[in-house]
CSV table of N, CA and C in Angstrom, one decimal:
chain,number,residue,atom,x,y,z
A,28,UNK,N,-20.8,14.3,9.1
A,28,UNK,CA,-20.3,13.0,8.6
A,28,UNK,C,-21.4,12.3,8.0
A,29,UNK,N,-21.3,11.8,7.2
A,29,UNK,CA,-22.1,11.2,5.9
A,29,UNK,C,-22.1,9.3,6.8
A,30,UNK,N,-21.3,9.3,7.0
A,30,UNK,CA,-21.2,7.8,7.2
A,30,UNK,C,-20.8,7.4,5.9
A,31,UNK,N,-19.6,7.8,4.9
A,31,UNK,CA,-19.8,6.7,3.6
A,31,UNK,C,-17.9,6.9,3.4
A,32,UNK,N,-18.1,5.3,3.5
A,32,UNK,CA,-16.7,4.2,3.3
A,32,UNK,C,-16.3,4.3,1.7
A,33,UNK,N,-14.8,4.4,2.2
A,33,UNK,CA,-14.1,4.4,1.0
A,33,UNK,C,-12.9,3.1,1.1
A,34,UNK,N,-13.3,2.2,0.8
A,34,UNK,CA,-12.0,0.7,1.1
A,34,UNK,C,-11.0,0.4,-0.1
A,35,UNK,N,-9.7,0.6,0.4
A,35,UNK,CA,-8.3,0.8,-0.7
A,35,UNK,C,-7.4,-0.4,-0.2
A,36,UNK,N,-7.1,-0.8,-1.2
A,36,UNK,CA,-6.0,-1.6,-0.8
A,36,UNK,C,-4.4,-1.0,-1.7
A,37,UNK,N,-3.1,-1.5,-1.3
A,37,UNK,CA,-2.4,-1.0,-1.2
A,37,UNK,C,-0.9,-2.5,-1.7
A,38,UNK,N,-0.4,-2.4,-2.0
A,38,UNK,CA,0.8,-3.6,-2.3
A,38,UNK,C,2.4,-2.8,-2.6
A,39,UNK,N,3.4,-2.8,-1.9
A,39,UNK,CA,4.6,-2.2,-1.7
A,39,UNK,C,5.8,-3.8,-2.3
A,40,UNK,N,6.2,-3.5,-3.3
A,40,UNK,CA,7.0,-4.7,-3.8
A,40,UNK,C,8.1,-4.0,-3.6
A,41,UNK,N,9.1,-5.1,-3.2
A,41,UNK,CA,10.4,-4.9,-2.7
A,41,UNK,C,11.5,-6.0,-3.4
A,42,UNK,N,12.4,-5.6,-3.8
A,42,UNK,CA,13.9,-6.5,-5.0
A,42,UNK,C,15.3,-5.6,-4.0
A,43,UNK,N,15.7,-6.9,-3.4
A,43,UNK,CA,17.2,-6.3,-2.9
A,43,UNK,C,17.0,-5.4,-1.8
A,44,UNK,N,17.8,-4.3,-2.1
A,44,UNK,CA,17.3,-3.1,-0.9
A,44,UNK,C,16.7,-2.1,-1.9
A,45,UNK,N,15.6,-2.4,-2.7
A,45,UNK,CA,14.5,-1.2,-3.3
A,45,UNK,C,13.0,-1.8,-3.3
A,46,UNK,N,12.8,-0.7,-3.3
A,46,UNK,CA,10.7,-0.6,-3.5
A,46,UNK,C,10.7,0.4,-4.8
A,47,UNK,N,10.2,-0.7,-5.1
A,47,UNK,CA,8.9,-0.1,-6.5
A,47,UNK,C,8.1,0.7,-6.0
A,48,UNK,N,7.8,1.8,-6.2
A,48,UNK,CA,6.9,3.2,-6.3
A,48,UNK,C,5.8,3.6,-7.5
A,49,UNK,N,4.6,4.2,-7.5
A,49,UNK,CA,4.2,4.7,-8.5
A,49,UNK,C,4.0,5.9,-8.5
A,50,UNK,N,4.2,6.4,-9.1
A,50,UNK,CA,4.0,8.3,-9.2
A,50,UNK,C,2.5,8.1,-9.7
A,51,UNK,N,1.2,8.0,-9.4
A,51,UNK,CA,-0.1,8.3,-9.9
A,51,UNK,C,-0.6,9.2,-10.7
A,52,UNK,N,-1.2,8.7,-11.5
A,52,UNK,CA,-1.5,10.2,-12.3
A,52,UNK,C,-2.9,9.6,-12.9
A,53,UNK,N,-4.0,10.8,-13.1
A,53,UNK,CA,-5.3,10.8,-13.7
A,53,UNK,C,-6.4,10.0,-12.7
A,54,UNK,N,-5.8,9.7,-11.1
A,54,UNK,CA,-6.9,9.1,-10.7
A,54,UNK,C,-7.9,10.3,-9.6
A,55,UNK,N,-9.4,9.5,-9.3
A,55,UNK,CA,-9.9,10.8,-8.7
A,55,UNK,C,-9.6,11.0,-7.4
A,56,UNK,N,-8.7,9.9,-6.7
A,56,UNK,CA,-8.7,10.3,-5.2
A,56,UNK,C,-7.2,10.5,-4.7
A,57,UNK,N,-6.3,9.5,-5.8
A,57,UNK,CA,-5.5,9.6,-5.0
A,57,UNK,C,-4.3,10.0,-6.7
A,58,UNK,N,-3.7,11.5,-6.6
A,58,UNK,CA,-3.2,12.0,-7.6
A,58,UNK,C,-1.8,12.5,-6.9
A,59,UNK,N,-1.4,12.5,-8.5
A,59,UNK,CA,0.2,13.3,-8.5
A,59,UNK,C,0.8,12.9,-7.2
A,60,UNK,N,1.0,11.9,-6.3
A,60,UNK,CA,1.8,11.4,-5.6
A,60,UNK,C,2.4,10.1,-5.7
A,61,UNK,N,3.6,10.0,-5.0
A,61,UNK,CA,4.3,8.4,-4.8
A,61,UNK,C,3.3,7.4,-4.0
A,62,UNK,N,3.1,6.5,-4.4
A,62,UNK,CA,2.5,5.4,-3.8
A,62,UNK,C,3.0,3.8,-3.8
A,63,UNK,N,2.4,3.0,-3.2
A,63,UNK,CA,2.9,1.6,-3.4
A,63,UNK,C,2.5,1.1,-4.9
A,64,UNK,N,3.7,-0.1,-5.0
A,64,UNK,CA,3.6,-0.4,-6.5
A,64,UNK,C,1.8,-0.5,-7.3
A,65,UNK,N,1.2,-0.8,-6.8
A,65,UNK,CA,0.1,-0.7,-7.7
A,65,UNK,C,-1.0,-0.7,-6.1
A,66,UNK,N,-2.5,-0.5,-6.5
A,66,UNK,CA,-3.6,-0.3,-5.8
A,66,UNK,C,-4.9,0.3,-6.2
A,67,UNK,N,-6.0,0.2,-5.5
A,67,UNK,CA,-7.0,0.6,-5.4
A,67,UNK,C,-8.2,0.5,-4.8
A,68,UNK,N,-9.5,0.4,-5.3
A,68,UNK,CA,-10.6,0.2,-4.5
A,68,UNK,C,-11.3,-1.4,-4.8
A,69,UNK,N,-12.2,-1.1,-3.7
A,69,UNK,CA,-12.3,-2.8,-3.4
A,69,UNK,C,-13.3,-2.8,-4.9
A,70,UNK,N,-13.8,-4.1,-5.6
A,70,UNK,CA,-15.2,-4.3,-5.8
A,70,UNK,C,-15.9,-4.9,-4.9
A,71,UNK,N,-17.1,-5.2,-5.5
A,71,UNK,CA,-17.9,-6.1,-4.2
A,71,UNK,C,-17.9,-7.0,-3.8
A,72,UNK,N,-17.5,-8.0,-5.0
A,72,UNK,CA,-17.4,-9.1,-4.5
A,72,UNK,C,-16.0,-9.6,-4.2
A,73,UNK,N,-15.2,-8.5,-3.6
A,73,UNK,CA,-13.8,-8.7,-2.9
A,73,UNK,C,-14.4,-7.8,-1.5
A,74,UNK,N,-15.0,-7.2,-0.9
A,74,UNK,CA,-15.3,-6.5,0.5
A,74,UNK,C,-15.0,-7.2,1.3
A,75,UNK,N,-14.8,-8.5,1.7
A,75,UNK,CA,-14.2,-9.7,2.5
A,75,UNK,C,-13.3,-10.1,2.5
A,76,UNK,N,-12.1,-9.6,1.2
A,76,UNK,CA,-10.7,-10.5,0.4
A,76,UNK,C,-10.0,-9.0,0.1
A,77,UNK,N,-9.5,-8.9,1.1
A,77,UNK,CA,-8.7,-7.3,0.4
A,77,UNK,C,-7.4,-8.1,-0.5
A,78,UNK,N,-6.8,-9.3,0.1
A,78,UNK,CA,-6.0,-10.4,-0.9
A,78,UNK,C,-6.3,-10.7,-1.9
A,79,UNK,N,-7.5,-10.8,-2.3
A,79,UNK,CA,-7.8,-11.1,-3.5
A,79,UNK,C,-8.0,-9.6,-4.3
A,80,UNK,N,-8.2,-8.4,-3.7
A,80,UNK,CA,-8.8,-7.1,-4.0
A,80,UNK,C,-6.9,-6.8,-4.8
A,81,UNK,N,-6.2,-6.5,-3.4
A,81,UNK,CA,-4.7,-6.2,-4.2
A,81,UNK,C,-3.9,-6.6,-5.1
A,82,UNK,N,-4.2,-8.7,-5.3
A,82,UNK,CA,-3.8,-9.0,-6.1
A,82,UNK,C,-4.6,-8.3,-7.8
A,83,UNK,N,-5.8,-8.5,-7.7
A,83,UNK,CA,-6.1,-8.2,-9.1
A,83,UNK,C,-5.8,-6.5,-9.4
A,84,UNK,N,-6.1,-5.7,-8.5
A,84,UNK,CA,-4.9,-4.7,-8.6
A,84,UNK,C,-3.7,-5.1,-9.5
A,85,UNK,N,-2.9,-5.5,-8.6
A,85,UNK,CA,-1.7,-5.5,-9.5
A,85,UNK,C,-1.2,-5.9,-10.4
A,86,UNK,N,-2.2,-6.9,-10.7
A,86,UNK,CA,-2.4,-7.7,-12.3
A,86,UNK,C,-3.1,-6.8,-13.4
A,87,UNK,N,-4.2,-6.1,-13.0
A,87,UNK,CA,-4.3,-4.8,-13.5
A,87,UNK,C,-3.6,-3.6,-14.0
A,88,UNK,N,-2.9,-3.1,-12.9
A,88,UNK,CA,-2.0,-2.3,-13.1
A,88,UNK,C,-1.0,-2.4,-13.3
A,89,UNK,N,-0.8,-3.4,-13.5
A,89,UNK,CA,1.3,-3.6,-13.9
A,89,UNK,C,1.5,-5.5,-14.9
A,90,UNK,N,0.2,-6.2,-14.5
A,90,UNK,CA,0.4,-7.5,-15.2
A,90,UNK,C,1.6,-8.4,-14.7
A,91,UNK,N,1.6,-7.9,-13.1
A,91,UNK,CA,2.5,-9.1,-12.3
A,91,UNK,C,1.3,-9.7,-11.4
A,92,UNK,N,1.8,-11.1,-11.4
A,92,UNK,CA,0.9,-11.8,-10.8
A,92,UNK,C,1.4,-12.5,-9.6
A,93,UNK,N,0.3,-13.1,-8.7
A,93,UNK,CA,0.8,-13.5,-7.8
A,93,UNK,C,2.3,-14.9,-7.9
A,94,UNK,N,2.2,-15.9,-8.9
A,94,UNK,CA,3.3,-16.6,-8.9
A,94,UNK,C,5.0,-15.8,-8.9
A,95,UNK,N,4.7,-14.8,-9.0
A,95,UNK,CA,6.2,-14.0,-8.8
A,95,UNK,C,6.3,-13.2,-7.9
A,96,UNK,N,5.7,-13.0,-7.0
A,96,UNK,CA,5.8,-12.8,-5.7
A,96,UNK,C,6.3,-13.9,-4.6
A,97,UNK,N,7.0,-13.2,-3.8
A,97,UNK,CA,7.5,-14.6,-2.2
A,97,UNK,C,6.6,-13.6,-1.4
A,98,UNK,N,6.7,-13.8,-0.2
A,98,UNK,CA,6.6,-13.4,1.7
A,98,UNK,C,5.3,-12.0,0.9
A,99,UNK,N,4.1,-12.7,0.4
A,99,UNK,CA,3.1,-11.7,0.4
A,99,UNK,C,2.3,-11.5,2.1
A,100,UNK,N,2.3,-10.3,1.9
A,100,UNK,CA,1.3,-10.7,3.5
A,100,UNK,C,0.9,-8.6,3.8
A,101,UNK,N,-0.6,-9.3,4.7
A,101,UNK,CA,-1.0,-7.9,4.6
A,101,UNK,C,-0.4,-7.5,6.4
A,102,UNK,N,-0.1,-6.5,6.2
A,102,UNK,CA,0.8,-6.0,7.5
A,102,UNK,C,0.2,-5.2,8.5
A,103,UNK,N,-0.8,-3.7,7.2
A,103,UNK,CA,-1.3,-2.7,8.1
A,103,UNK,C,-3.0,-2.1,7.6
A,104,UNK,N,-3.0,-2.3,8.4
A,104,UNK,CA,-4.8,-1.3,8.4
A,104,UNK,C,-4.9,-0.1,9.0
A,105,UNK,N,-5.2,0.8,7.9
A,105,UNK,CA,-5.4,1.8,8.2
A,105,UNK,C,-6.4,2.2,8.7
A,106,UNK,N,-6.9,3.4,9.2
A,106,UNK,CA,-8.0,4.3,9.1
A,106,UNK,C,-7.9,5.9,9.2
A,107,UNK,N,-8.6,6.6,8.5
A,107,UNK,CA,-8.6,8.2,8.3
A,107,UNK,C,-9.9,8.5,7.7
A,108,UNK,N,-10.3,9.8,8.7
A,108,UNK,CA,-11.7,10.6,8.3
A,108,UNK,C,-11.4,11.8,7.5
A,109,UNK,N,-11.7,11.6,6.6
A,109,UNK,CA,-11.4,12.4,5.2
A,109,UNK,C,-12.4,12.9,4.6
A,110,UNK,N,-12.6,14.3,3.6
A,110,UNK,CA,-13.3,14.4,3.2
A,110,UNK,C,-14.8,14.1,3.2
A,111,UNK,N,-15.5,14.2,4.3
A,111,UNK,CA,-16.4,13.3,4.4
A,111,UNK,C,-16.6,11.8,4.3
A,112,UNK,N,-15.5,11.1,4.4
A,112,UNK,CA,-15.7,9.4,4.5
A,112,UNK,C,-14.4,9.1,5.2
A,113,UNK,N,-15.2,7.9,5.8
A,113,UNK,CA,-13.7,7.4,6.5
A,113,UNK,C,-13.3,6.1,5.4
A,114,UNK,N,-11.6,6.3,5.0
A,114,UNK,CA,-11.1,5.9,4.2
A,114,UNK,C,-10.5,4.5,5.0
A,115,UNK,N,-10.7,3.5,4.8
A,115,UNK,CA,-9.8,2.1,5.2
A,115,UNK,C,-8.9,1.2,4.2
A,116,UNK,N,-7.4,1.9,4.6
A,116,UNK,CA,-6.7,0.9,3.5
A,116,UNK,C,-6.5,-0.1,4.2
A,117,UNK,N,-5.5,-1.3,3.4
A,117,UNK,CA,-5.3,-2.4,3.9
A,117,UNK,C,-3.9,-2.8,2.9
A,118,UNK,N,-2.6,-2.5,3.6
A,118,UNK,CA,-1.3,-2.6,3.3
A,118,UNK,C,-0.8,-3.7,2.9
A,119,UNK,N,-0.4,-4.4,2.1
A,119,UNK,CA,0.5,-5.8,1.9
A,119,UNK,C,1.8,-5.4,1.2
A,120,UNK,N,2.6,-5.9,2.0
A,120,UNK,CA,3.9,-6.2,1.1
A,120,UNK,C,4.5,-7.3,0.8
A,121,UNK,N,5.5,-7.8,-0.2
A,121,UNK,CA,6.0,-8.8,-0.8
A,121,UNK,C,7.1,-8.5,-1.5
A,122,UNK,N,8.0,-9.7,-1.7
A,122,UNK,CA,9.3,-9.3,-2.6
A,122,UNK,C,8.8,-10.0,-4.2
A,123,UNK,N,9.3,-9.2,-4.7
A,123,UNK,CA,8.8,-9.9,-6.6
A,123,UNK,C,10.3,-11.1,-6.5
A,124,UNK,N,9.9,-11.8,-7.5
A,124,UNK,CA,11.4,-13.2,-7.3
A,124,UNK,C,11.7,-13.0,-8.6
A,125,UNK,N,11.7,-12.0,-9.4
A,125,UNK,CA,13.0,-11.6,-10.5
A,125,UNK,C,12.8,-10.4,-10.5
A,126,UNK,N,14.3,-10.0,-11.5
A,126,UNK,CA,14.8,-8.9,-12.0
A,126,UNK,C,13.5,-8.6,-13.4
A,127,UNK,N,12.6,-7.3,-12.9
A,127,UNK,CA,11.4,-6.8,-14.0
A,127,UNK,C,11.5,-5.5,-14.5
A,128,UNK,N,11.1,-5.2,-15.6
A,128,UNK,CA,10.6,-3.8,-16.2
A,128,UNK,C,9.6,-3.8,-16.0
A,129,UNK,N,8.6,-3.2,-15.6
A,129,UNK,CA,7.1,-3.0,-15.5
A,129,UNK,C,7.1,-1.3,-15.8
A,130,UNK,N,6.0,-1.3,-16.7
A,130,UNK,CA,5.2,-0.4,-16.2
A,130,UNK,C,3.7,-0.2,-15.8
A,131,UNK,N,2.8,1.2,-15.8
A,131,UNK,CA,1.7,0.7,-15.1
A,131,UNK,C,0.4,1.5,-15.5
A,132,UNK,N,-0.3,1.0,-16.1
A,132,UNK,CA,-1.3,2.2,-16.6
A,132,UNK,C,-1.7,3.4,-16.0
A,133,UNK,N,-1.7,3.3,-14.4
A,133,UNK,CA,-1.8,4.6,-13.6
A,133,UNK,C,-1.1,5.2,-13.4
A,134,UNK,N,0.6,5.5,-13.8
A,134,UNK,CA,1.2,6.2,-14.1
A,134,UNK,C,2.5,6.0,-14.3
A,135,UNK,N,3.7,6.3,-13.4
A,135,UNK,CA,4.9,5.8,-13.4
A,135,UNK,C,5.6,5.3,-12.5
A,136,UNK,N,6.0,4.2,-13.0
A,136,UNK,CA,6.8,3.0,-12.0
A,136,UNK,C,8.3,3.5,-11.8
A,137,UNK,N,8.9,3.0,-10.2
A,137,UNK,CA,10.3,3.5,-10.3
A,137,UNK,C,10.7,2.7,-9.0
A,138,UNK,N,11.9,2.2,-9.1
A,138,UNK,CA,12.7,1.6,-8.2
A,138,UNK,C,13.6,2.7,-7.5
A,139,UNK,N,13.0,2.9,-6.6
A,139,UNK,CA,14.2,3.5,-5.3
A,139,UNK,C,14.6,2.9,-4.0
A,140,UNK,N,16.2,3.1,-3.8
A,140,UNK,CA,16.6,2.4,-2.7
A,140,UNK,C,15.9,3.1,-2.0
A,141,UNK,N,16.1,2.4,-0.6
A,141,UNK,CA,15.1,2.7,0.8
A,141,UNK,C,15.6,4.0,1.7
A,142,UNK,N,17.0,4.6,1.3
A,142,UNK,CA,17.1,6.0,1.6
A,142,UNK,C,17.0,7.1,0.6
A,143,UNK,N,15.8,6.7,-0.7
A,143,UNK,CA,15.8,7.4,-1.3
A,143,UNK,C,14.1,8.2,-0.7
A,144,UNK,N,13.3,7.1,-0.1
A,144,UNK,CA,12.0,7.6,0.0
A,144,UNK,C,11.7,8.5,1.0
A,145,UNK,N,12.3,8.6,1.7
A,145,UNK,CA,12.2,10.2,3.1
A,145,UNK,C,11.4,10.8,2.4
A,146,UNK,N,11.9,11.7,1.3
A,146,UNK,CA,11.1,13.4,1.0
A,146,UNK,C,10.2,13.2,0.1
A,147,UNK,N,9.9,12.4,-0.4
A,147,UNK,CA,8.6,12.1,-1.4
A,147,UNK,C,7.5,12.1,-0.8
A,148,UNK,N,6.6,12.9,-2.1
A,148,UNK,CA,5.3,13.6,-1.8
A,148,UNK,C,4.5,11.8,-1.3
A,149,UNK,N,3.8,11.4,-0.2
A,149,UNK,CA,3.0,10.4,-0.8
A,149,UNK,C,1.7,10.5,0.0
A,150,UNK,N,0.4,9.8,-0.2
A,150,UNK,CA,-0.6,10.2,0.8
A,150,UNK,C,0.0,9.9,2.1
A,151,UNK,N,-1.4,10.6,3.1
A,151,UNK,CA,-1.0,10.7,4.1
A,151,UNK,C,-0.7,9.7,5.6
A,152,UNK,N,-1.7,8.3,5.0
A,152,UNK,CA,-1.4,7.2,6.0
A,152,UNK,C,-0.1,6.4,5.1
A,153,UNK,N,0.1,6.2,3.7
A,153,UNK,CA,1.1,5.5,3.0
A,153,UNK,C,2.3,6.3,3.8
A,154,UNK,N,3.1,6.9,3.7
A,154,UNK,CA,4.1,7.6,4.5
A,154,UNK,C,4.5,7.3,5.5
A,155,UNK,N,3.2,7.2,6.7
A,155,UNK,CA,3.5,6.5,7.7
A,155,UNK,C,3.7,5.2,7.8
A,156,UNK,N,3.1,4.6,7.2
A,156,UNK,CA,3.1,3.1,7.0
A,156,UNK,C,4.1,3.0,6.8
A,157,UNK,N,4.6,3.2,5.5
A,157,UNK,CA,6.1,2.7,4.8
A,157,UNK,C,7.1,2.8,6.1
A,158,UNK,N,7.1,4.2,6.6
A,158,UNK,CA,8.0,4.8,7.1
A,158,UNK,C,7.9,3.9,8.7
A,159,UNK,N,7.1,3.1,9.4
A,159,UNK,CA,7.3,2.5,10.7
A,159,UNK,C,7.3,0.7,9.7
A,160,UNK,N,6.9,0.3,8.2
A,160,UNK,CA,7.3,-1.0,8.2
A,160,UNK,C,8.9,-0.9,8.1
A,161,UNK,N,9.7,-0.2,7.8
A,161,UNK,CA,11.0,-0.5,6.8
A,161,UNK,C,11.6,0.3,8.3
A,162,UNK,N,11.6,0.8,9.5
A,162,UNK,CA,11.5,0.5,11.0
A,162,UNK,C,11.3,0.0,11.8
A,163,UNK,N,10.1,-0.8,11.8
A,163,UNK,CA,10.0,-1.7,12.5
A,163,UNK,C,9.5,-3.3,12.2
A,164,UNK,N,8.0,-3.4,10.9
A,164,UNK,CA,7.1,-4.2,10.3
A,164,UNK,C,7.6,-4.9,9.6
A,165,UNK,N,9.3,-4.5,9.0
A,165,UNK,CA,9.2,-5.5,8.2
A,165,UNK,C,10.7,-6.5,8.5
A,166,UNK,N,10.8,-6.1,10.0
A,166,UNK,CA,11.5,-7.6,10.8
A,166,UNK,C,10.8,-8.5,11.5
A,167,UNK,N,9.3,-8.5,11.4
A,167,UNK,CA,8.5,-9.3,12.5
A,167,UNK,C,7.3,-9.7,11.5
A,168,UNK,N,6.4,-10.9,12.1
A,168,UNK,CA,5.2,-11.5,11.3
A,168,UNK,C,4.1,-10.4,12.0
A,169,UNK,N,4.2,-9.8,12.5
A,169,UNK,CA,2.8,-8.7,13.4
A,169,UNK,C,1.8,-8.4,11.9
A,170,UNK,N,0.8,-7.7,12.4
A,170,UNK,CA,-0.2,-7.1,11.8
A,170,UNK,C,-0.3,-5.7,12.9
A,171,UNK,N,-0.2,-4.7,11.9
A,171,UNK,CA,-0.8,-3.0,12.5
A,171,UNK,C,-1.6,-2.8,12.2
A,172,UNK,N,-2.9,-2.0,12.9
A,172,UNK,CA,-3.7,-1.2,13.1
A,172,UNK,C,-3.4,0.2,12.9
A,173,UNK,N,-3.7,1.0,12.7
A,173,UNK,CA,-2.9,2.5,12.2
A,173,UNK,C,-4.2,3.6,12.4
A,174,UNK,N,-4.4,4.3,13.0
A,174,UNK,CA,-5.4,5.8,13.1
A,174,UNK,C,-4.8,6.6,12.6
A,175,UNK,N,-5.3,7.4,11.9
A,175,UNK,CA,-4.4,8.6,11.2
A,175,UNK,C,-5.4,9.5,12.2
A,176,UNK,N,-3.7,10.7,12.9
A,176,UNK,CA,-4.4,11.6,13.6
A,176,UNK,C,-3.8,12.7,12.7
A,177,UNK,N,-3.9,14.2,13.4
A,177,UNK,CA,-3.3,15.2,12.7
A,177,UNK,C,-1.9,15.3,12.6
A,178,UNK,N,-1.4,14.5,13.6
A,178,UNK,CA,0.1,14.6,13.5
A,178,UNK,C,0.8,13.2,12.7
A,179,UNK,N,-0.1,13.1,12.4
A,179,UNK,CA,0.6,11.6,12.1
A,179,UNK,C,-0.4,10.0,12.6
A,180,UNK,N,-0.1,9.1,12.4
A,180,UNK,CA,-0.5,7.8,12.4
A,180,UNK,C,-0.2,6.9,13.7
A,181,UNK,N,-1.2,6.9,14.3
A,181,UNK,CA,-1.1,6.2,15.7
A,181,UNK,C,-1.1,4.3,15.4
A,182,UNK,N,0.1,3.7,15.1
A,182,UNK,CA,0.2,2.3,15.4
A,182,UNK,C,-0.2,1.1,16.7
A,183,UNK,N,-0.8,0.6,16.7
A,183,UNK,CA,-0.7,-0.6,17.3
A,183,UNK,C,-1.0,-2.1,16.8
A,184,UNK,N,-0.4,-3.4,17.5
A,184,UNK,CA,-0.6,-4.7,16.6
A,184,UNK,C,-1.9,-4.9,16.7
A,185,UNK,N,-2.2,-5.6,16.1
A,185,UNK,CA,-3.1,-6.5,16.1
A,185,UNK,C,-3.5,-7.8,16.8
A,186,UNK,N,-3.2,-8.0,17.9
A,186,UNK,CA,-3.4,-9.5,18.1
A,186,UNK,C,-4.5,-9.8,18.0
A,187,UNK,N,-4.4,-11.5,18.1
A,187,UNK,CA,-5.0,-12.6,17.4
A,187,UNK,C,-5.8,-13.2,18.8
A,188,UNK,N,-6.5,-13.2,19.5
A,188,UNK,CA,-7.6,-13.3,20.6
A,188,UNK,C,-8.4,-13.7,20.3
């Protein structure tokens, strides 16, 4: 182990009963899978503001901004030892407050209802995420902690102490 951090942030937009998805394409880490509506890596002078890191994300990648979002809020933290670095995302979700076409320079955007996303390829802590907020995270104000083991993603909250 190298000791070298890799910090992602992550934003899942939600209209009615769907989430926005992006099929990725052409990036170096994270390819040819479903992910949250837009994301990426921190710069520097966001390493303190993953909020400030996801919003310019998504202004980036799709040119929605924060005024058309409601109930933003970061939910889950990840962590996973990968490839030689341990990877730390940091999950937010929110509902967009209109009816949008977007698309997204990193690949392809798509609205699927919420029993559409089961079998889609996606990384390997996003999956779990999605799959215990739209179960459990996204009827409560909590914050998750998340370890990604081999079987899967060990949750717990976060309290506030």
């Amino acid at each position: 182990m190298l000791g070298r951090l890799r910090n992602m942030t992550s934003i899942y937009l939600f209209r009615d009963n769907k989430v926005l998805l992006l099929y990725r394409q052409g990036s170096r880490v994270v390819n040819n899978v479903w992910t949250g509506s837009a994301g990426g890596h921190f710069e520097e002078f966001e390493l303190n503001d993953a909020r400030a890191c996801v919003l310019r994300e998504l202004n980036e990648e799709t040119g929605i901004t924060e005024d058309e979002l409601s109930n933003l809020e970061l939910k889950y933290i990840t962590l996973r030892n990968t490839n030689g670095e341990i990877r730390q995302n940091y999950y937010f979700f929110a509902r967009i407050n209109r009816d949008i076409s977007v698309s997204s320079n990193e690949g392809i955007l798509r609205w699927f209802s919420i029993d559409e996303i089961g079998d889609l390829e996606m990384p390997f802590t996003a999956k779990y995420v999605l799959r215990h907020y739209l179960s459990e995270g996204m009827s409560n104000d909590r914050i998750y902690g998340g370890v990604a083991a081999k079987d899967g993603v060990i949750f717990t909250e976060l309290d506030n102490f």
